Short mmCIF file of N, CA, C and O in Angstrom, two decimals:
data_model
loop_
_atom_site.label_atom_id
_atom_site.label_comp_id
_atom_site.label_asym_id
_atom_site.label_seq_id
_atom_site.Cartn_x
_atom_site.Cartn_y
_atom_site.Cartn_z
N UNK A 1 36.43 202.45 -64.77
CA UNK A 1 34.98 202.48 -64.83
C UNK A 1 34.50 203.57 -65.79
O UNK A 1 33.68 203.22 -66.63
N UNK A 2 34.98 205.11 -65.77
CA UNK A 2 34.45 205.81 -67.07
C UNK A 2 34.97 205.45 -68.26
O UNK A 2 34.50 205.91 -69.30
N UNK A 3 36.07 204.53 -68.28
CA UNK A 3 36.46 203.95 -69.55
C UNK A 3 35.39 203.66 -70.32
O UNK A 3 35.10 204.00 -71.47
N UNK A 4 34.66 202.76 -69.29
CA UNK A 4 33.67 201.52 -70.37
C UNK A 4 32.38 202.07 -70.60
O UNK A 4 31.71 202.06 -71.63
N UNK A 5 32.05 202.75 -68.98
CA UNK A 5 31.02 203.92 -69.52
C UNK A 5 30.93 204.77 -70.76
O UNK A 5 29.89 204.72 -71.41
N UNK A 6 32.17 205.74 -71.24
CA UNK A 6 32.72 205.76 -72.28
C UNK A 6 32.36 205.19 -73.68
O UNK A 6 31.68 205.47 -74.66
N UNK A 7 33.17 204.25 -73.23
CA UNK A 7 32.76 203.07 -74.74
C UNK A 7 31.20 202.78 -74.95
O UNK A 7 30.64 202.84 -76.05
N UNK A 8 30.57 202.47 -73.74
CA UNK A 8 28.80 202.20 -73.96
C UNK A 8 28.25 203.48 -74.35
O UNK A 8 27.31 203.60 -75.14
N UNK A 9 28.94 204.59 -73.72
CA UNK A 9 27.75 205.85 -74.21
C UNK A 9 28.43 205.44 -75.59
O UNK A 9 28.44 204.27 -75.96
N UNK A 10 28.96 206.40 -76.28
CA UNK A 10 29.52 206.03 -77.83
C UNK A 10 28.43 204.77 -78.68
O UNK A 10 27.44 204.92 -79.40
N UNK A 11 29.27 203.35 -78.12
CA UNK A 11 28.76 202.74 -78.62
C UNK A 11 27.19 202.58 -79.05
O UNK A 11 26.66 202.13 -80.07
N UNK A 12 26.66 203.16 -77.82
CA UNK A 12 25.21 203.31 -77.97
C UNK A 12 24.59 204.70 -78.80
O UNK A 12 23.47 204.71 -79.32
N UNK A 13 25.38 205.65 -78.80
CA UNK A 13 25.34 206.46 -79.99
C UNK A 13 25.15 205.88 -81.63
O UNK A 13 24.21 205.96 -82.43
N UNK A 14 26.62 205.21 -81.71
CA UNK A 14 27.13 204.65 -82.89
C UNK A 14 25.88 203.76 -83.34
O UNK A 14 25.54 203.96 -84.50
N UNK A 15 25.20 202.91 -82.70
CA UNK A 15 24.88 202.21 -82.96
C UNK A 15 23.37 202.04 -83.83
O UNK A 15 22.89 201.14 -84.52
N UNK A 16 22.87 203.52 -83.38
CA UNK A 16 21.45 203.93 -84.49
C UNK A 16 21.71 205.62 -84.41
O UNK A 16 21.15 206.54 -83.81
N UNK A 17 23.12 205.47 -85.55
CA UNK A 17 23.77 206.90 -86.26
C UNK A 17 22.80 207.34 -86.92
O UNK A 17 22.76 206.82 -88.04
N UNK A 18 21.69 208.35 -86.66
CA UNK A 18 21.26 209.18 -87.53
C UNK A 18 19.65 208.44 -88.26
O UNK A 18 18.59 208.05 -87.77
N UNK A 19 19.96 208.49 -89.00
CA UNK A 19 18.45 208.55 -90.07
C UNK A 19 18.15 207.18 -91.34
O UNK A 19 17.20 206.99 -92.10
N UNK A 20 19.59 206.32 -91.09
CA UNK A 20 19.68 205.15 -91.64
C UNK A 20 18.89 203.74 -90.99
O UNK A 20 18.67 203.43 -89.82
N UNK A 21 18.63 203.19 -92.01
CA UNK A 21 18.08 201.85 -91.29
C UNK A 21 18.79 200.90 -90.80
O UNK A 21 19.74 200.75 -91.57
N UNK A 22 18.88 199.96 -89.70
CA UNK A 22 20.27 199.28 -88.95
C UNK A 22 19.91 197.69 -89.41
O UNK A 22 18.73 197.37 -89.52
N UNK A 23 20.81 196.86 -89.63
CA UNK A 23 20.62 195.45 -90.02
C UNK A 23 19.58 195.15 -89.07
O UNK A 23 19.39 195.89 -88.11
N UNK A 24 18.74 193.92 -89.30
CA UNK A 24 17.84 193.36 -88.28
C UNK A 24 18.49 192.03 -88.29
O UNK A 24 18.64 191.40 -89.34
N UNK A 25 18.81 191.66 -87.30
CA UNK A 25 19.65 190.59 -86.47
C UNK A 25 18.30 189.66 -86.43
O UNK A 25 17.56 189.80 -85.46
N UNK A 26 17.96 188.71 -87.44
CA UNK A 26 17.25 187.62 -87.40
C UNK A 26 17.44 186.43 -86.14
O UNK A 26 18.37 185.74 -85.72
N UNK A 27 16.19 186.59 -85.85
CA UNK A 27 16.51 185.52 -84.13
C UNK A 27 16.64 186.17 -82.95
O UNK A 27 16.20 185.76 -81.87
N UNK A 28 17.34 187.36 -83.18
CA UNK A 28 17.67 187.77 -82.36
C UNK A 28 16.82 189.22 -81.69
O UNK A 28 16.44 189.39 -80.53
N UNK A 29 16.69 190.09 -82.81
CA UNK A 29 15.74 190.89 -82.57
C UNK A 29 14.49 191.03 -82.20
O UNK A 29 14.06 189.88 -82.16
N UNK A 30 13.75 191.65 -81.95
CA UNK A 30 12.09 191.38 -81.49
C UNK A 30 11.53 192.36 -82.33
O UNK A 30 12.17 193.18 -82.99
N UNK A 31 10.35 192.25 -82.28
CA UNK A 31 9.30 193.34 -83.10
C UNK A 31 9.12 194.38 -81.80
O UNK A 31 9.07 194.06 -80.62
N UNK A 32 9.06 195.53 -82.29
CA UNK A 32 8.68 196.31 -81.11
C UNK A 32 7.24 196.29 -80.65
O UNK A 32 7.02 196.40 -79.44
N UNK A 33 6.18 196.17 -81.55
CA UNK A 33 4.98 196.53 -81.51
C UNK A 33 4.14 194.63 -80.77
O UNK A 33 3.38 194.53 -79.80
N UNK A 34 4.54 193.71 -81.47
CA UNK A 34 4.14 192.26 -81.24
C UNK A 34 4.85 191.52 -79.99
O UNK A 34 4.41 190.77 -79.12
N UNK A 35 6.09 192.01 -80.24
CA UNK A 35 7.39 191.60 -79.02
C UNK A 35 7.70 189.94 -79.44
O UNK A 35 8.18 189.17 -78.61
N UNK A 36 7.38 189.53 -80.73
CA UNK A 36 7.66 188.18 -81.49
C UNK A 36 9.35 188.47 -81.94
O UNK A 36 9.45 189.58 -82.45
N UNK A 37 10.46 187.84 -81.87
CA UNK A 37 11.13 187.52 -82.34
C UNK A 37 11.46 187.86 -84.13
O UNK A 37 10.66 187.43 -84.97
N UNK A 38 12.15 188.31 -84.37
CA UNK A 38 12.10 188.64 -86.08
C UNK A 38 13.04 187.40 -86.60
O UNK A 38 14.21 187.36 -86.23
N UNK A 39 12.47 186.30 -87.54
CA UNK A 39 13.05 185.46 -88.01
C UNK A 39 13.02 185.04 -89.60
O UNK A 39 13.74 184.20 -90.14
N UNK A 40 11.66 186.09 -90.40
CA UNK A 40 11.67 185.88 -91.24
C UNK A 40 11.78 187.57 -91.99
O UNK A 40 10.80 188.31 -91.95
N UNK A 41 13.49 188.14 -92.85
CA UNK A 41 13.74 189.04 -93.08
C UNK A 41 12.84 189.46 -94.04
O UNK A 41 12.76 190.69 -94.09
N UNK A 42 11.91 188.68 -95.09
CA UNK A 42 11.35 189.08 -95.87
C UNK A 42 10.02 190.11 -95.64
O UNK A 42 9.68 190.92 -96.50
N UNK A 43 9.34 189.96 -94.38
CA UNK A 43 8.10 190.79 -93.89
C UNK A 43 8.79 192.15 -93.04
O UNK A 43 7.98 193.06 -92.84
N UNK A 44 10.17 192.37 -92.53
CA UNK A 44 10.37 193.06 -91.98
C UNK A 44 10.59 194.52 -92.24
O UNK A 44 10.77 194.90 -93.40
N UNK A 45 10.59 195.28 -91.35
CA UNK A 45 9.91 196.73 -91.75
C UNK A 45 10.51 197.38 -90.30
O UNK A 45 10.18 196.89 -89.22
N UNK A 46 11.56 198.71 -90.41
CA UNK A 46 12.11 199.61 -89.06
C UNK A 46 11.50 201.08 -89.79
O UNK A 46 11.28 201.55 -90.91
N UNK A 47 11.38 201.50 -88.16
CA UNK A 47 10.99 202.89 -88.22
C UNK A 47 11.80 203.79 -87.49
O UNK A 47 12.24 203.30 -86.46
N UNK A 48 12.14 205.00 -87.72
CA UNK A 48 13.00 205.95 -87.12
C UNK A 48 12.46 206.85 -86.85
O UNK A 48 11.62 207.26 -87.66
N UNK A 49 12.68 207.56 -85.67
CA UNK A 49 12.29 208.86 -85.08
C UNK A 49 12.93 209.94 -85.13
O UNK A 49 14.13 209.83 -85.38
N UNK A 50 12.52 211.00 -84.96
CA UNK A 50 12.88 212.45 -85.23
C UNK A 50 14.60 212.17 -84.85
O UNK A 50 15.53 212.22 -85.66
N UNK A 51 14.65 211.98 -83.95
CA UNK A 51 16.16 211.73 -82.57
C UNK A 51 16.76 210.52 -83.16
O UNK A 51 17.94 210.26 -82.90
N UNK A 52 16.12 209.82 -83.86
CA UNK A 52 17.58 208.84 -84.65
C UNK A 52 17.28 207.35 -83.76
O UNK A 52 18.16 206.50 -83.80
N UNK A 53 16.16 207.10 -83.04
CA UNK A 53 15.98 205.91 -82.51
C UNK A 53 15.12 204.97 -83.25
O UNK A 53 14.01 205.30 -83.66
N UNK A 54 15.48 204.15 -83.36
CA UNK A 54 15.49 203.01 -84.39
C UNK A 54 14.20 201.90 -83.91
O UNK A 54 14.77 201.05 -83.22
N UNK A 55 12.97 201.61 -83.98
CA UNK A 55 12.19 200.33 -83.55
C UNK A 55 12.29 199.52 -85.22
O UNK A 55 12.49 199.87 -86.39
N UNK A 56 12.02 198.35 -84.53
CA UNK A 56 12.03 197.43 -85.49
C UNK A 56 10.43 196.28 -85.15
O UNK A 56 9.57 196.26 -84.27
N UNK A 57 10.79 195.32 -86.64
CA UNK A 57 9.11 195.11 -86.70
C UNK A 57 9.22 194.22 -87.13
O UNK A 57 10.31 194.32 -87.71
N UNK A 58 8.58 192.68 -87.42
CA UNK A 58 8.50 191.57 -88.34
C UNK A 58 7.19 191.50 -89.45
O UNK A 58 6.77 190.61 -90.18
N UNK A 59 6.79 192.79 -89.21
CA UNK A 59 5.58 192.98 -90.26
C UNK A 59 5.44 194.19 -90.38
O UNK A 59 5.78 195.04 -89.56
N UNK A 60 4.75 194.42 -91.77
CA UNK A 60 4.68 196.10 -91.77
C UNK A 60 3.40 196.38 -91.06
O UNK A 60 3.18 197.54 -90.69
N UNK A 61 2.56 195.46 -90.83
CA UNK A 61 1.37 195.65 -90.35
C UNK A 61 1.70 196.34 -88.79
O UNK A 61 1.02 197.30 -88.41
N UNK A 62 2.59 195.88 -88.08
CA UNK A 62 3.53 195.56 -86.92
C UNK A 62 3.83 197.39 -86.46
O UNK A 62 3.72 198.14 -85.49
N UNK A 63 4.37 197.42 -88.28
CA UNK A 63 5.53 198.88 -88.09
C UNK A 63 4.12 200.09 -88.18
O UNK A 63 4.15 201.14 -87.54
N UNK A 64 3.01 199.71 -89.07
CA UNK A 64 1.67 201.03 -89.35
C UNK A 64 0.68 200.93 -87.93
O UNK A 64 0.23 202.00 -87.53
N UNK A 65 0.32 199.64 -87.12
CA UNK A 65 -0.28 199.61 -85.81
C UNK A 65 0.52 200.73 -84.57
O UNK A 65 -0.04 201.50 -83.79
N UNK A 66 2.13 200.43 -84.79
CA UNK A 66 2.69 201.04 -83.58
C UNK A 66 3.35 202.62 -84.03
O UNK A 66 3.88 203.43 -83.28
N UNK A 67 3.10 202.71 -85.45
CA UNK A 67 3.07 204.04 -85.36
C UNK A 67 1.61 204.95 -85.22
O UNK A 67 1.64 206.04 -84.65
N UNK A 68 0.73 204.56 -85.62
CA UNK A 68 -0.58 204.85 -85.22
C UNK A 68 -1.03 205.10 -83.90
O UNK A 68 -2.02 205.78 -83.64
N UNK A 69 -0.02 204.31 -82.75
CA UNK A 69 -0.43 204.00 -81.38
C UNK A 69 -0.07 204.81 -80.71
O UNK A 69 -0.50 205.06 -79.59
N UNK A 70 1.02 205.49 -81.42
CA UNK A 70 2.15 206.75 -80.18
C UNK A 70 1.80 207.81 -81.51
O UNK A 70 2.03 207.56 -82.69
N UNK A 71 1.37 208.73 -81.11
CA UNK A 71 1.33 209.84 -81.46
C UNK A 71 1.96 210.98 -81.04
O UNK A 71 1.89 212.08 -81.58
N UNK A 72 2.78 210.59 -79.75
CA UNK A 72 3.54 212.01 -79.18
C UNK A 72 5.20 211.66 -79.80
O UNK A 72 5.98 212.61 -79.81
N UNK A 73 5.65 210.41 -80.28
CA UNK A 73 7.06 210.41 -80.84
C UNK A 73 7.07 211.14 -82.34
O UNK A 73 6.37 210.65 -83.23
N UNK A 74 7.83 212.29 -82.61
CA UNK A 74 7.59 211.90 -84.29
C UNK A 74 8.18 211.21 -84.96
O UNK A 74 9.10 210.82 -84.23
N UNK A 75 8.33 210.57 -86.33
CA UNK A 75 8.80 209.72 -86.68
C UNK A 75 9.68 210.20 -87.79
O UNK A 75 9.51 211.42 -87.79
N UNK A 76 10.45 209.92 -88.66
CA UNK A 76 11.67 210.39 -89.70
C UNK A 76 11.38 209.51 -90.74
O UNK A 76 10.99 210.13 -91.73
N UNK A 77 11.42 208.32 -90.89
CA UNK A 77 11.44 207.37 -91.48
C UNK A 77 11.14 205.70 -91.48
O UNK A 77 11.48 204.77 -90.75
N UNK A 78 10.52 205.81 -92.40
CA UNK A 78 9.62 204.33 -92.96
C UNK A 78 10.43 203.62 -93.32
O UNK A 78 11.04 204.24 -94.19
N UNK A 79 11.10 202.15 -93.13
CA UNK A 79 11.62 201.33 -94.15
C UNK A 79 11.16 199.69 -94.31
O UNK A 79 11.28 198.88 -93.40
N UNK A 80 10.76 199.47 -95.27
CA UNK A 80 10.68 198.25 -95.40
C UNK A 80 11.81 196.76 -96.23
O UNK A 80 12.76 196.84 -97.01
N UNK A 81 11.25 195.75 -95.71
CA UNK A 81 12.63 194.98 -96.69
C UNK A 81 12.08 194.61 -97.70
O UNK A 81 10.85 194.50 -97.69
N UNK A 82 12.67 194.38 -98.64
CA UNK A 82 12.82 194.14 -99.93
C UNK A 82 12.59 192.86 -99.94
O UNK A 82 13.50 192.23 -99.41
N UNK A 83 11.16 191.83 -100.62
CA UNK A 83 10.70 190.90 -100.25
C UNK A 83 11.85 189.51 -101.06
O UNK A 83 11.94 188.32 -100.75
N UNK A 84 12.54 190.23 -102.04
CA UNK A 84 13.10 189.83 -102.78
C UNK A 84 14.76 189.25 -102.39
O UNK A 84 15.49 188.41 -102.92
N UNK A 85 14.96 190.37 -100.95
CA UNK A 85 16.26 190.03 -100.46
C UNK A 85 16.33 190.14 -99.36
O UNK A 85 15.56 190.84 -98.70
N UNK A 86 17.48 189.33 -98.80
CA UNK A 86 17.44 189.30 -97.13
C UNK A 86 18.22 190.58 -96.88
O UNK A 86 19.19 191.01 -97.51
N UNK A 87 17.54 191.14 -95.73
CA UNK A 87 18.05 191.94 -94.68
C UNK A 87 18.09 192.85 -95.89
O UNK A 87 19.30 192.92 -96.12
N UNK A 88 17.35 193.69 -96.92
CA UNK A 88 17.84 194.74 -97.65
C UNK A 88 16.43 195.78 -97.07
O UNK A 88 15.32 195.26 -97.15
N UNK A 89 16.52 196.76 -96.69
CA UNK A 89 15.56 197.50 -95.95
C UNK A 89 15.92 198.88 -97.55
O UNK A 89 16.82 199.14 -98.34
N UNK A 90 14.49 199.35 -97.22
CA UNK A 90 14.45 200.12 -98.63
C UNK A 90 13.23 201.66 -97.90
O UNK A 90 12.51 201.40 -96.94
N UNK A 91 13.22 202.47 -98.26
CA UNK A 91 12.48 203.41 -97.47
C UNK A 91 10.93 203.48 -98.31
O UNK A 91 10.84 203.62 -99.53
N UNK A 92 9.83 203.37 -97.40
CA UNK A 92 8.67 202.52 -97.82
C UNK A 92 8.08 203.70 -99.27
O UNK A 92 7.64 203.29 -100.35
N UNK A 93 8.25 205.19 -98.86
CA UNK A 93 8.29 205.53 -99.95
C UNK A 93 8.62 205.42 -101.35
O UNK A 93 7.68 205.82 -102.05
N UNK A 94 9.43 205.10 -101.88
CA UNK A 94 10.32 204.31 -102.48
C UNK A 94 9.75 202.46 -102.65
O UNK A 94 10.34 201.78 -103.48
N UNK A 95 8.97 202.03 -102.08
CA UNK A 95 8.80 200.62 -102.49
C UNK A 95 7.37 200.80 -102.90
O UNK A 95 6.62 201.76 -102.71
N UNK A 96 7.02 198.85 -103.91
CA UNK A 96 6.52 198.91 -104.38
C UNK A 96 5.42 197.56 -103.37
O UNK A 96 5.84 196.41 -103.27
N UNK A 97 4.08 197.98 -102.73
CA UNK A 97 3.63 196.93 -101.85
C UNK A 97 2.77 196.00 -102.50
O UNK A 97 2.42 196.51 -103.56
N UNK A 98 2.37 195.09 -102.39
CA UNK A 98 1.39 194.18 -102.58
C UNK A 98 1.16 193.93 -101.38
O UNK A 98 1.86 194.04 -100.38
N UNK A 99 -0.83 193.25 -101.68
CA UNK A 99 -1.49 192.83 -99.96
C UNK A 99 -2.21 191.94 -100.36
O UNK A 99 -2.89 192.15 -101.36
N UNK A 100 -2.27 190.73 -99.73
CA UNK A 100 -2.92 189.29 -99.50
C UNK A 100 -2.96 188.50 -100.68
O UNK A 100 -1.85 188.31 -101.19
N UNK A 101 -3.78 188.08 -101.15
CA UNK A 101 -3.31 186.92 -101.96
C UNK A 101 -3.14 185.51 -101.30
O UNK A 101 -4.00 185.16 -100.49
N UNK A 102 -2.32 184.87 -101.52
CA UNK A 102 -1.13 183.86 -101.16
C UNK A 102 -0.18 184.36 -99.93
O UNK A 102 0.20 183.56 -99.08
N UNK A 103 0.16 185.71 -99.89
CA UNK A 103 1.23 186.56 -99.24
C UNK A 103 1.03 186.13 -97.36
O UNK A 103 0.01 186.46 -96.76
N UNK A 104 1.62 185.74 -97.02
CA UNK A 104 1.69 185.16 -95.56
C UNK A 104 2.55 185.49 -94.80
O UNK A 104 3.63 184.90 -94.78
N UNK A 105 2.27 186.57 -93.95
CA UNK A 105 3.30 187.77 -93.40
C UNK A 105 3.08 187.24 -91.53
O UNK A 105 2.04 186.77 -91.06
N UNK A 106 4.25 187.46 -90.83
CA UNK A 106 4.23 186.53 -89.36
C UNK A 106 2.61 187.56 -88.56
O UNK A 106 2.50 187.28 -87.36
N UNK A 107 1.94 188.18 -88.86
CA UNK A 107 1.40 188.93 -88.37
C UNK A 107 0.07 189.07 -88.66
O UNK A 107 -0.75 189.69 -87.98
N UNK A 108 -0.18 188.30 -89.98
CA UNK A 108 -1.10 188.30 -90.81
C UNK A 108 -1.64 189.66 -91.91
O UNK A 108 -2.46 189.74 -92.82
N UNK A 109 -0.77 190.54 -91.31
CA UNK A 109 -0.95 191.85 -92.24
C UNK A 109 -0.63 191.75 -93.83
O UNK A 109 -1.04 192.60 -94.61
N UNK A 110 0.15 190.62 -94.23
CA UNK A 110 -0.06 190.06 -95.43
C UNK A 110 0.47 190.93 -96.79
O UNK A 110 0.01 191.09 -97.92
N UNK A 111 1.79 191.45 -96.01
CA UNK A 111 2.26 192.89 -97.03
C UNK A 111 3.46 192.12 -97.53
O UNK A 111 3.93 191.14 -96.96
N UNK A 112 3.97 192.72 -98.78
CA UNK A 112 5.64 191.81 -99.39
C UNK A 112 5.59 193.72 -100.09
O UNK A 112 4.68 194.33 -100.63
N UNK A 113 6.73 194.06 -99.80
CA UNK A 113 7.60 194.87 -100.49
C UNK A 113 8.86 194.50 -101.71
O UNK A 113 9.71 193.61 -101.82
N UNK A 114 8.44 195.77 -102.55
CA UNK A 114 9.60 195.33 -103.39
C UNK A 114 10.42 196.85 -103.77
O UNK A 114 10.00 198.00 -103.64
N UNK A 115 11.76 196.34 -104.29
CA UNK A 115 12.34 197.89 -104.63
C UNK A 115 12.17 198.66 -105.94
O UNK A 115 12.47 199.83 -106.17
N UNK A 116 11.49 197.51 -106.95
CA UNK A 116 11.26 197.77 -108.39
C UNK A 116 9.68 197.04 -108.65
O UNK A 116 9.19 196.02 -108.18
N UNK A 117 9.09 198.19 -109.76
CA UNK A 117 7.77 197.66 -110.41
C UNK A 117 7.44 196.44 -111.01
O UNK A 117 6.41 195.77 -111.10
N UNK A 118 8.95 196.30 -111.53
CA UNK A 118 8.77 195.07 -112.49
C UNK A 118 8.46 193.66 -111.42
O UNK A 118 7.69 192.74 -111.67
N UNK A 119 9.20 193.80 -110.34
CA UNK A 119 9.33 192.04 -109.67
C UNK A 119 7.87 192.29 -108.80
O UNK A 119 7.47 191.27 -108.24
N UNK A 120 7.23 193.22 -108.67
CA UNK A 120 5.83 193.98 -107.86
C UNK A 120 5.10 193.25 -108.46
O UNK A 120 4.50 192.26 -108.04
N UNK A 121 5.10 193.91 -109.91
CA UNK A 121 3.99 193.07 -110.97
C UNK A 121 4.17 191.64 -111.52
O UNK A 121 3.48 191.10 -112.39
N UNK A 122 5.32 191.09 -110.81
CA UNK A 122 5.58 189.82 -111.21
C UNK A 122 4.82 189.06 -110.32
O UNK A 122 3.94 188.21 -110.50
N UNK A 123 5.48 189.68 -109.07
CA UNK A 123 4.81 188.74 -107.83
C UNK A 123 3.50 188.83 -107.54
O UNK A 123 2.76 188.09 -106.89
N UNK A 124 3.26 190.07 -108.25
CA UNK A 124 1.29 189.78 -107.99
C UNK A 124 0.64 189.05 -108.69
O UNK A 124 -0.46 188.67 -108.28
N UNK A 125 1.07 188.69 -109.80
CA UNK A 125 0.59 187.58 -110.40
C UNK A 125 1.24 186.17 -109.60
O UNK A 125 0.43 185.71 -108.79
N UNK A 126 2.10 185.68 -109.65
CA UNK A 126 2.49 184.85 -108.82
C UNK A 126 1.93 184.50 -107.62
O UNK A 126 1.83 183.31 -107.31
N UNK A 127 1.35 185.83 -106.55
CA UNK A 127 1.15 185.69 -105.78
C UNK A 127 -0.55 185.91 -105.28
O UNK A 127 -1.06 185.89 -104.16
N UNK A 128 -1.20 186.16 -106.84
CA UNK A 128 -3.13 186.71 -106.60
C UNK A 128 -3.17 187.61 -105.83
O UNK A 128 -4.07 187.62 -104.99
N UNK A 129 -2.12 188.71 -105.88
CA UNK A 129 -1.69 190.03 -104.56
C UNK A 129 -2.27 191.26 -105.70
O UNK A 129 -2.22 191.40 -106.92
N UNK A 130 -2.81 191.99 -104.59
CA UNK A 130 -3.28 193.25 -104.92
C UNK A 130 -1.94 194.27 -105.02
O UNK A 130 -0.91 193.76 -104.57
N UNK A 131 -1.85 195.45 -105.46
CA UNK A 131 -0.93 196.37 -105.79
C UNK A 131 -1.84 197.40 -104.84
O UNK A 131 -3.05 197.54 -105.02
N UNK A 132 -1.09 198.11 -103.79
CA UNK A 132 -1.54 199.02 -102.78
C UNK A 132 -0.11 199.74 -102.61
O UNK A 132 1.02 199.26 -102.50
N UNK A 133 -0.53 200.95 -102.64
CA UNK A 133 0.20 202.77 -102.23
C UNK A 133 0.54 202.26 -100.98
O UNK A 133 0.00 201.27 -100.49
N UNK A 134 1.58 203.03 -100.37
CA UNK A 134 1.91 203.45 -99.20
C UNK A 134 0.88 204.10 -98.24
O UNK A 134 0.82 203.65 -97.09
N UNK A 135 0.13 205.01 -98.58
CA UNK A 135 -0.77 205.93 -98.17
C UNK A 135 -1.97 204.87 -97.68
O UNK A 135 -2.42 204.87 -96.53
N UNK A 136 -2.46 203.81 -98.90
CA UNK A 136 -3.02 203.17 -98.41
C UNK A 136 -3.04 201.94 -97.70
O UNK A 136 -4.07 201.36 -97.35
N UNK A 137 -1.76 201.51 -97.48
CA UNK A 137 -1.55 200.22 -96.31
C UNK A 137 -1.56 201.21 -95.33
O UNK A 137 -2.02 200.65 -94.34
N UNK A 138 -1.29 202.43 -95.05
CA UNK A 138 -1.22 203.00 -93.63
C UNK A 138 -2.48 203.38 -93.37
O UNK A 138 -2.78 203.18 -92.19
N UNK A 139 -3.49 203.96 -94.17
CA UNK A 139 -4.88 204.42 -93.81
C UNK A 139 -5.53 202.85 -93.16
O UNK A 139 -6.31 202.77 -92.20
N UNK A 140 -5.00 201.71 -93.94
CA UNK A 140 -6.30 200.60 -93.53
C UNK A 140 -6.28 199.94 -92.23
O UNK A 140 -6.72 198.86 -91.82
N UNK A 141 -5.60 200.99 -91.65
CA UNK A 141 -5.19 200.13 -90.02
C UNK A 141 -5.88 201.53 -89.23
O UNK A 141 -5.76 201.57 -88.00
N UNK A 142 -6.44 202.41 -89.79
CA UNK A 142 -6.63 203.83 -88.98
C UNK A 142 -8.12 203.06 -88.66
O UNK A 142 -8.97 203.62 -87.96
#
């Protein structure tokens, strides 16, 4: 019996090591903030806390509502996916957002991340999407 205990504490250590973002298990995962199922990797967006605990989100709208909502956790890190690739999570600092348009996010928050300027400014034309800061997809939910 402390064997497996053992193995679960660990494992449950191991399992959101530190300050990295963790695959999001499509289907399988839930949004923390909506409690919808995450099935489409392209809107998805995890957040990390001071302590290395990991929520996950199917919208960034999802990930800026439920950090707004708890104010006593602090948080470490922003990541969003890369609208361009599955399951590639990118730290939101670092990305490039577009908002509405065409853009049809499970949540309606209507955000697509990218990891480079160039496919940003591609898809906003493609997509009649505005080009919005970090700073400001998080203010427009305050």
């Amino acid at each position: 019996m402390k064997k497996v205990f053992l193995m679960l504490l660990l494992w449950s250590l191991w399992s959101c090591n530190g300050y990295e973002p963790q695959p999001i298990e499509l289907n399988i995962d839930s949004c923390d903030f909506c409690k919808m199922t995450i099935a489409n990797s392209k809107f998805s967006a995890e957040l990390i806390t001071q302590k290395g605990r990991c929520y996950k989100f199917d919208d960034l709208a999802c990930m800026i509502q439920f950090a707004q909502s708890n104010t006593v956790v602090p948080y470490r890190a922003f990541y969003v996916n890369d609208y361009l690739q599955d399951n590639h999570l990118i730290a939101v600092e670092k990305a490039y957002l577009l908002k509405g348009g065409s853009i049809n996010s499970p949540m309606r928050g209507n955000f697509a991340a990218f990891a480079d300027e160039a496919n940003q400014k591609k898809m906003a034309q493609t997509y009649q999407a505005q080009l919005i800061s970090w700073s400001s997809a998080y203010k427009s939910y305050q």
